[in-house]
Coordinates of C-alpha atoms and ligand atoms in Angstrom, one line a residue:
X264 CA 5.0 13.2 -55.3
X265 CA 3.9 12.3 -51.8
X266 CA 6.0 13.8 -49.4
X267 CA 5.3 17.5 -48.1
X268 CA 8.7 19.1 -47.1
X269 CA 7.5 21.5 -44.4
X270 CA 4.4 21.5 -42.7
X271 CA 2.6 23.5 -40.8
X272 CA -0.5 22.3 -37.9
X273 CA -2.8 25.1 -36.3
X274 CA -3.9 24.4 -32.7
X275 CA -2.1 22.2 -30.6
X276 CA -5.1 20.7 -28.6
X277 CA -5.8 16.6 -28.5
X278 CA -5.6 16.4 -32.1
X279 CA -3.3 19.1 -33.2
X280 CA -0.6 17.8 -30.7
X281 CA -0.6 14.4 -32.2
X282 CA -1.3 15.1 -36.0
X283 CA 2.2 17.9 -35.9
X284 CA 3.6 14.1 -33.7
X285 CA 3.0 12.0 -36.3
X286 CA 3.9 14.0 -38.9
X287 CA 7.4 15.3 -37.3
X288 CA 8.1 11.3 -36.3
X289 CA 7.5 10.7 -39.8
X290 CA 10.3 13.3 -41.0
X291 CA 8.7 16.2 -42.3
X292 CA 9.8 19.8 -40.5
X293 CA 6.4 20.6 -38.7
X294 CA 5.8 24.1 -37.4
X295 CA 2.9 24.0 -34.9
X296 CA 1.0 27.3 -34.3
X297 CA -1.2 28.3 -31.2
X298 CA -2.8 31.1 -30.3
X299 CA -1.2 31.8 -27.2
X300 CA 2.0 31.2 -25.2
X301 CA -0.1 29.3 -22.4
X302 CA -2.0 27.0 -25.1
X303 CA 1.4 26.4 -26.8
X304 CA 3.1 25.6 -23.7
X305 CA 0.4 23.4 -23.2
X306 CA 0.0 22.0 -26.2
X307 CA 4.1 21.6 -26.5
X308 CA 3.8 19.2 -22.9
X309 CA 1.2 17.2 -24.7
X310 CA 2.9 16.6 -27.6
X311 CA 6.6 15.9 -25.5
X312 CA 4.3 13.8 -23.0
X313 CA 3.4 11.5 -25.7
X314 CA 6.6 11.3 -27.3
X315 CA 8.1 10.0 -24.0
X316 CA 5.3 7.6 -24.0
X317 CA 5.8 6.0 -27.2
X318 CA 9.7 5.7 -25.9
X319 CA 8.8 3.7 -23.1
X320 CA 6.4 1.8 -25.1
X321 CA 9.2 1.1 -27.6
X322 CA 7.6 2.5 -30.6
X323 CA 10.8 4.8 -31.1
X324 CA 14.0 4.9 -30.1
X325 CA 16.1 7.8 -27.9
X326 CA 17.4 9.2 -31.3
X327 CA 13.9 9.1 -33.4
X328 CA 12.6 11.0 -29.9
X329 CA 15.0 13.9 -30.4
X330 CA 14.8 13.5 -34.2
X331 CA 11.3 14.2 -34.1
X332 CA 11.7 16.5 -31.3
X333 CA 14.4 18.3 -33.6
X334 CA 12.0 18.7 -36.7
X335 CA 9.5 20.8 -34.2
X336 CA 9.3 24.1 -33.4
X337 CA 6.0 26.0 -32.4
X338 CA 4.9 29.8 -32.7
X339 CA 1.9 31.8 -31.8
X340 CA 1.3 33.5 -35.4
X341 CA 0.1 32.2 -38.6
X342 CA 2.9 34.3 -40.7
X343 CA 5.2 31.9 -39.9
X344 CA 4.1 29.3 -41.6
X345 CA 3.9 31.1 -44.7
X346 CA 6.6 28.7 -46.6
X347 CA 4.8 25.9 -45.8
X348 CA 3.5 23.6 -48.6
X349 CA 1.2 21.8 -46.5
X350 CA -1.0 23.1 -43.6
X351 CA -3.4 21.0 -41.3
X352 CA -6.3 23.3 -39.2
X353 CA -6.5 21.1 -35.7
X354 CA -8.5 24.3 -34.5
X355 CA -11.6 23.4 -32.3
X356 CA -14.7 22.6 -34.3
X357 CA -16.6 25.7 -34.7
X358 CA -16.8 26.8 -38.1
X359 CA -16.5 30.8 -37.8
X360 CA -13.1 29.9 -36.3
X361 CA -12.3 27.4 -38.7
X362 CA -13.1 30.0 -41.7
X363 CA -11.2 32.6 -40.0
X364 CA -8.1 30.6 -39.7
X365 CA -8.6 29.2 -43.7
X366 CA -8.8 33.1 -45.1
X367 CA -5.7 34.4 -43.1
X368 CA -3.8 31.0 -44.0
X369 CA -4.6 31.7 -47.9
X370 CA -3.2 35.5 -47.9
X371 CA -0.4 34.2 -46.1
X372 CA 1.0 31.1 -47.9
X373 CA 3.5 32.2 -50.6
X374 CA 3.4 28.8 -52.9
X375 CA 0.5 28.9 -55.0
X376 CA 0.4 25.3 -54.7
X377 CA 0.4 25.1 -51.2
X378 CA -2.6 22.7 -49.5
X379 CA -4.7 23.7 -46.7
X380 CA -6.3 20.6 -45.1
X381 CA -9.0 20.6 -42.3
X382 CA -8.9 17.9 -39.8
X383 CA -12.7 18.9 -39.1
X384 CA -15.2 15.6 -38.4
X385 CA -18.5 17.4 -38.9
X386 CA -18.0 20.6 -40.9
X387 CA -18.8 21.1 -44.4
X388 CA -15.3 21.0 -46.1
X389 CA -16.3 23.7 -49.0
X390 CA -17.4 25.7 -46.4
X391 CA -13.8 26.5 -45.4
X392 CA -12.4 26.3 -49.1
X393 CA -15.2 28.8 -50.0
X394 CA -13.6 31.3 -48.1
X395 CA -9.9 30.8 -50.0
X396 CA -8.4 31.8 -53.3
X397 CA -7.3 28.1 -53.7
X398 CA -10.7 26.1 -53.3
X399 CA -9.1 23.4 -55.5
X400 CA -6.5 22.9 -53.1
X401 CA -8.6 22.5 -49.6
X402 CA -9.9 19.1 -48.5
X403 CA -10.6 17.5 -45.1
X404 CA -7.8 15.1 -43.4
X405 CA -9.9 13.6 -40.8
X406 CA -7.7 11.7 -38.2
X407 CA -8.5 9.8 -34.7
X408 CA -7.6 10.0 -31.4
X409 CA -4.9 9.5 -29.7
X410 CA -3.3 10.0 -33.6
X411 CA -0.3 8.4 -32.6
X412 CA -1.8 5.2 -31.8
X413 CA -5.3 4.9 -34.6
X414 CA -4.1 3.9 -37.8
X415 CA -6.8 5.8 -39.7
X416 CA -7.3 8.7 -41.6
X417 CA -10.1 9.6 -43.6
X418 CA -10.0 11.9 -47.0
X419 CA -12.9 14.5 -47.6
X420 CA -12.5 16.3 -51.3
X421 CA -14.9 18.8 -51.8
X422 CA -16.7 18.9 -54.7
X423 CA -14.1 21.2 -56.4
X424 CA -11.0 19.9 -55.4
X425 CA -8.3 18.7 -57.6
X426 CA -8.0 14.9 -57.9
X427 CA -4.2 15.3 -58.3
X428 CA -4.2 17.1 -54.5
X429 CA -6.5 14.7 -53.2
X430 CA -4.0 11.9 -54.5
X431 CA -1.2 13.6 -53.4
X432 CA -2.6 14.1 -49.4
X433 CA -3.9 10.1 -49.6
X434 CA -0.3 9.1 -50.7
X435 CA 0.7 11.4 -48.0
X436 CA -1.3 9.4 -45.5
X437 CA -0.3 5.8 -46.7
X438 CA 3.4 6.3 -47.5
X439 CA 4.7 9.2 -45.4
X440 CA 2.5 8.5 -42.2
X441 CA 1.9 4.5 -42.8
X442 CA -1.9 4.9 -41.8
X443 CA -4.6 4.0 -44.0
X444 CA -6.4 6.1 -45.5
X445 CA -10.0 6.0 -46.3
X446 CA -12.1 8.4 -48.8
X447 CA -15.4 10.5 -48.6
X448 CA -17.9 12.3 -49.4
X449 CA -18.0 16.0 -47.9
X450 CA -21.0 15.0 -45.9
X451 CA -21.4 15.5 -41.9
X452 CA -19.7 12.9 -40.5
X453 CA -18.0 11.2 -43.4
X454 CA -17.8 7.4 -42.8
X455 CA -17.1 6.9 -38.8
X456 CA -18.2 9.2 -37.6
X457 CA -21.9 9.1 -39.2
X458 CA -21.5 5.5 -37.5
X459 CA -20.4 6.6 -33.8
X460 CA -21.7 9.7 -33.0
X461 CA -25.3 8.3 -32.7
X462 CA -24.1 5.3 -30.9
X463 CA -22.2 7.8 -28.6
X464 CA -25.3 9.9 -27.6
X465 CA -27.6 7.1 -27.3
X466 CA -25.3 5.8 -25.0
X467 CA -25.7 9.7 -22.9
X468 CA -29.1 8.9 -22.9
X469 CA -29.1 5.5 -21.9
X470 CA -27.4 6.9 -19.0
X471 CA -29.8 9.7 -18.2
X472 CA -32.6 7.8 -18.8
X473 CA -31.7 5.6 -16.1
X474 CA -31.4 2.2 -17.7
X475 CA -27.9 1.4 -16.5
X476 CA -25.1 3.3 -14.8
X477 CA -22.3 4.4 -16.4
X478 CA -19.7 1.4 -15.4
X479 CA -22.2 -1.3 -16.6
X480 CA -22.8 0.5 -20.4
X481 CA -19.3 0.5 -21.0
X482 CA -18.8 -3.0 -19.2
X483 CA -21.4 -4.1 -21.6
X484 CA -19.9 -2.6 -25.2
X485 CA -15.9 -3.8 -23.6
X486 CA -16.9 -6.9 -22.6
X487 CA -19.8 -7.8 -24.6
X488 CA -18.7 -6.7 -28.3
X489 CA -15.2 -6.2 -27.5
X490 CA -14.7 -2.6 -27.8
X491 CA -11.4 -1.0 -26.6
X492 CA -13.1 1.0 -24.6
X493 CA -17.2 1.9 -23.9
X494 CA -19.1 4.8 -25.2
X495 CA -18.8 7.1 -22.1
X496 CA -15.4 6.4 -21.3
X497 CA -14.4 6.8 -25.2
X498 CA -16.6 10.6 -24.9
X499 CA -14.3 11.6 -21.9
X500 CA -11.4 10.7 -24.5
X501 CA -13.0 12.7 -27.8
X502 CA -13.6 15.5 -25.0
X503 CA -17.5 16.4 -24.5
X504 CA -17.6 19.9 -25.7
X505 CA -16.2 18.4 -29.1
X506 CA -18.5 15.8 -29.1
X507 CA -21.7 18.2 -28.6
X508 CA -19.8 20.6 -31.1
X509 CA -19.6 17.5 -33.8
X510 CA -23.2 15.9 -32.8
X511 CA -24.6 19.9 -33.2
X512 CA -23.0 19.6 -37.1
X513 CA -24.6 16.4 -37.8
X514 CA -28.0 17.5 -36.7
X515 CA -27.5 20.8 -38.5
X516 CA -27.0 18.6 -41.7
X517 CA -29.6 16.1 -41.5
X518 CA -32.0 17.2 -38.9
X519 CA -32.1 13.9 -37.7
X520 CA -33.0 13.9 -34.2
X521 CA -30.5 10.8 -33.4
X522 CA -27.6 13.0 -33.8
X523 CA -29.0 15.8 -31.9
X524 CA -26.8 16.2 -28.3
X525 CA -28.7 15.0 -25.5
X526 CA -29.5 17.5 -22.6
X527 CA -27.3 15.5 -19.8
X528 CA -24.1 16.2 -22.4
X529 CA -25.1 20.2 -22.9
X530 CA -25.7 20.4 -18.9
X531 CA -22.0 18.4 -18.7
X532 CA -20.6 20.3 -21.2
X533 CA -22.0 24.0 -19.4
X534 CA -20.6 22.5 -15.9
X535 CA -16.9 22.4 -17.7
X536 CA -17.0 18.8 -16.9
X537 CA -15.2 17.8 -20.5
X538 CA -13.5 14.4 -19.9
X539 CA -10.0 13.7 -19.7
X540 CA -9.3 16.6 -20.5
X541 CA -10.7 18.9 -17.6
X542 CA -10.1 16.1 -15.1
X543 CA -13.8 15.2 -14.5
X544 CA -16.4 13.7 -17.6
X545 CA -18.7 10.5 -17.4
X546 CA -15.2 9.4 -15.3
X547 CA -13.2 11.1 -12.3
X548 CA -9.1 11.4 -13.8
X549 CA -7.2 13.1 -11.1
X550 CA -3.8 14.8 -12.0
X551 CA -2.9 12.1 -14.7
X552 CA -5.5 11.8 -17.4
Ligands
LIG653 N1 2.8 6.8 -29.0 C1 2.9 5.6 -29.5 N2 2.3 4.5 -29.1 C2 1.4 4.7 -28.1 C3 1.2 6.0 -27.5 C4 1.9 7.1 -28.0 N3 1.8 8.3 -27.6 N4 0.2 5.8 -26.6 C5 -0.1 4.6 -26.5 N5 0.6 3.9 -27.4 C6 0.5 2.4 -27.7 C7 0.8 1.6 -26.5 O1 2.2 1.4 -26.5 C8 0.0 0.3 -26.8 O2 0.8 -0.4 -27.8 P1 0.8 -2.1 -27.7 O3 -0.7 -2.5 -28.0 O4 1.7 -2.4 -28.9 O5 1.3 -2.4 -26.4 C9 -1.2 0.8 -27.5 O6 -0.9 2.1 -28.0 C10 -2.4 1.0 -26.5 O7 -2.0 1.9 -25.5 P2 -2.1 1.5 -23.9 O8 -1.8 0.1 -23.7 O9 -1.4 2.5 -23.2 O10 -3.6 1.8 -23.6 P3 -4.9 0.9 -23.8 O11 -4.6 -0.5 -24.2 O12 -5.7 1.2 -22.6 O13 -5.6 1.7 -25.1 C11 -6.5 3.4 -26.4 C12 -5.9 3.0 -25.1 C13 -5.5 3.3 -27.5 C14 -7.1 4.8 -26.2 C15 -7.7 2.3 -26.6 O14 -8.5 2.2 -25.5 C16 -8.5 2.7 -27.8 O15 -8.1 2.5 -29.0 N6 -9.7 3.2 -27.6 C17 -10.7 3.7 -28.6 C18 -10.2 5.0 -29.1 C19 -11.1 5.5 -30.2 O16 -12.1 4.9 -30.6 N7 -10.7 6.6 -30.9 C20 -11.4 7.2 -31.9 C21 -12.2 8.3 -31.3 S1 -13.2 9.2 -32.5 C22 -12.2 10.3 -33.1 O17 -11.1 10.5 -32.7 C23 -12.7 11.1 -34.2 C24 -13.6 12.3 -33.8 O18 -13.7 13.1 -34.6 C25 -14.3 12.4 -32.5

């Protein structure tokens, strides 16, 4: 069995937003929590923002819109998602939160069976089952930004979870959500971003080093290697604070100085200047980001 029947998504930030999207497009029942009224609110434009966009876009019609629309509803405590079978922490990447949110989620699930998934790109995944009842059913569901649009997802058992739940969440993935899904290990990173993150700083430091300016290092990864976007401009879209709070987690677990967060992104990220989000990263946004 693939399909969850109702599913519940803590934090409704970037990736929150669109996992509880995809998931409620898809035609699961998807009750999004936040921790607030104002970051629901927010969260709740996001998401209705980027439903309209796919519209115009053609990716759904009027009637999948409010379909979707219809399969959503949003609260500001975890209790109400206790009769969900599947939930997905979107909370941001800091792991006392992260356990926090995974031991009040296990005392409040009534189905034994019930998953808890981490959409995490940098913590260790036991980490957060360690602190459940139900290690065998807690793994990482690692998806990319915007979610609506990236067709990936990548799979993180632990070392103690059950290769039937693991099966279950990749079928989930494939059939339910039509991405593909990739599997890891439960290392820092997993497969991209191990790859990206160190290409991603050394491009901050490229910049701070003086080499080139910020225009001509992403002209050079767009046009020269045909990249959707370059390295600064794709940071102002991950949102800096979560890229220092990822690159912190991968130096943590290797101590390898090339993930380490360069000191123009911790001064960036001090200043509040956090991309698309806060209107002002690498790249000015106005009132539209
Ligand atoms: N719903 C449905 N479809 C949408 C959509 C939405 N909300 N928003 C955009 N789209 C569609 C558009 O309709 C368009 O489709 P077509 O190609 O069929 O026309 C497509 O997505 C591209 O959108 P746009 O034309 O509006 O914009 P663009 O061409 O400038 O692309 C982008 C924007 C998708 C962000 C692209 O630049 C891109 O893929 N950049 C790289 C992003 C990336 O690397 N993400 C991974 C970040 S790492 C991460 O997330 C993990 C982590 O832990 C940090």
């Amino acid at each position: 069995m693939s399909q969850f029947s109702r599913i519940g998504v803590v934090g409704c930030g970037l990736m929150g937003s669109g996992i509880a999207e995809v998931c409620a497009r898809a035609g699961s029942e998807v009750r999004v929590v936040e921790s607030g009224e104002q970051a629901l609110a927010l969260g709740r434009s996001r998401l209705t923002a980027s439903l309209d966009r796919g519209l115009r876009a053609g990716k759904l019609t009027e009637a999948e819109r409010a379909a979707a629309l219809g399969r959503l509803s949003f609260h500001t405590t975890l209790a109400d998602l206790a009769d969900c079978d599947l939930v997905i922490e979107a909370v941001a990447e800091r792991l006392d939160l992260k356990r926090a949110v995974f031991k009040e989620l296990d005392g409040i699930l009534t189905d034994p069976a019930a998953v808890i998934a981490s959409n995490t790109s940098s913590i260790p995944v036991i980490e957060l089952a360690a602190v459940t009842t139900r290690p065998a059913q807690v793994l990482g569901v690692h998806f990319f930004n915007p979610v609506p649009v990236q067709r990936l997802i990548e799979i993180i058992p632990t070392q103690v979870t059950d290769a039937a739940v693991t099966e279950q969440v990749m079928n989930f993935a494939a059939d339910t959500l039509g991405k593909t899904a990739i599997r890891a290990r439960d290392r820092a990173g997993f497969v991209v971003n191990a790859l990206l993150v160190p290409y991603l700083v050394s491009a901050v430091r490229m910049l701070e080093s003086g080499i080139a300016s910020a225009e001509d290092i992403d002209n050079g990864m767009v046009l020269g290697c045909a990249h959707p976007m370059g390295p600064l401009r794709l940071l102002d879209l991950i949102g800096l604070d979560t890229a220092q709070s990822i690159a912190e987690s991968m130096y943590e677990e290797y101590k390898e100085p090339l993930y380490a967060p360069p000191p123009l992104l911790r001064r960036m990220v001090a200043a509040g200047t956090l991309g698309r989000k806060s209107g002002q990263g690498f790249y000015g946004y106005g009132e539209n980001p």
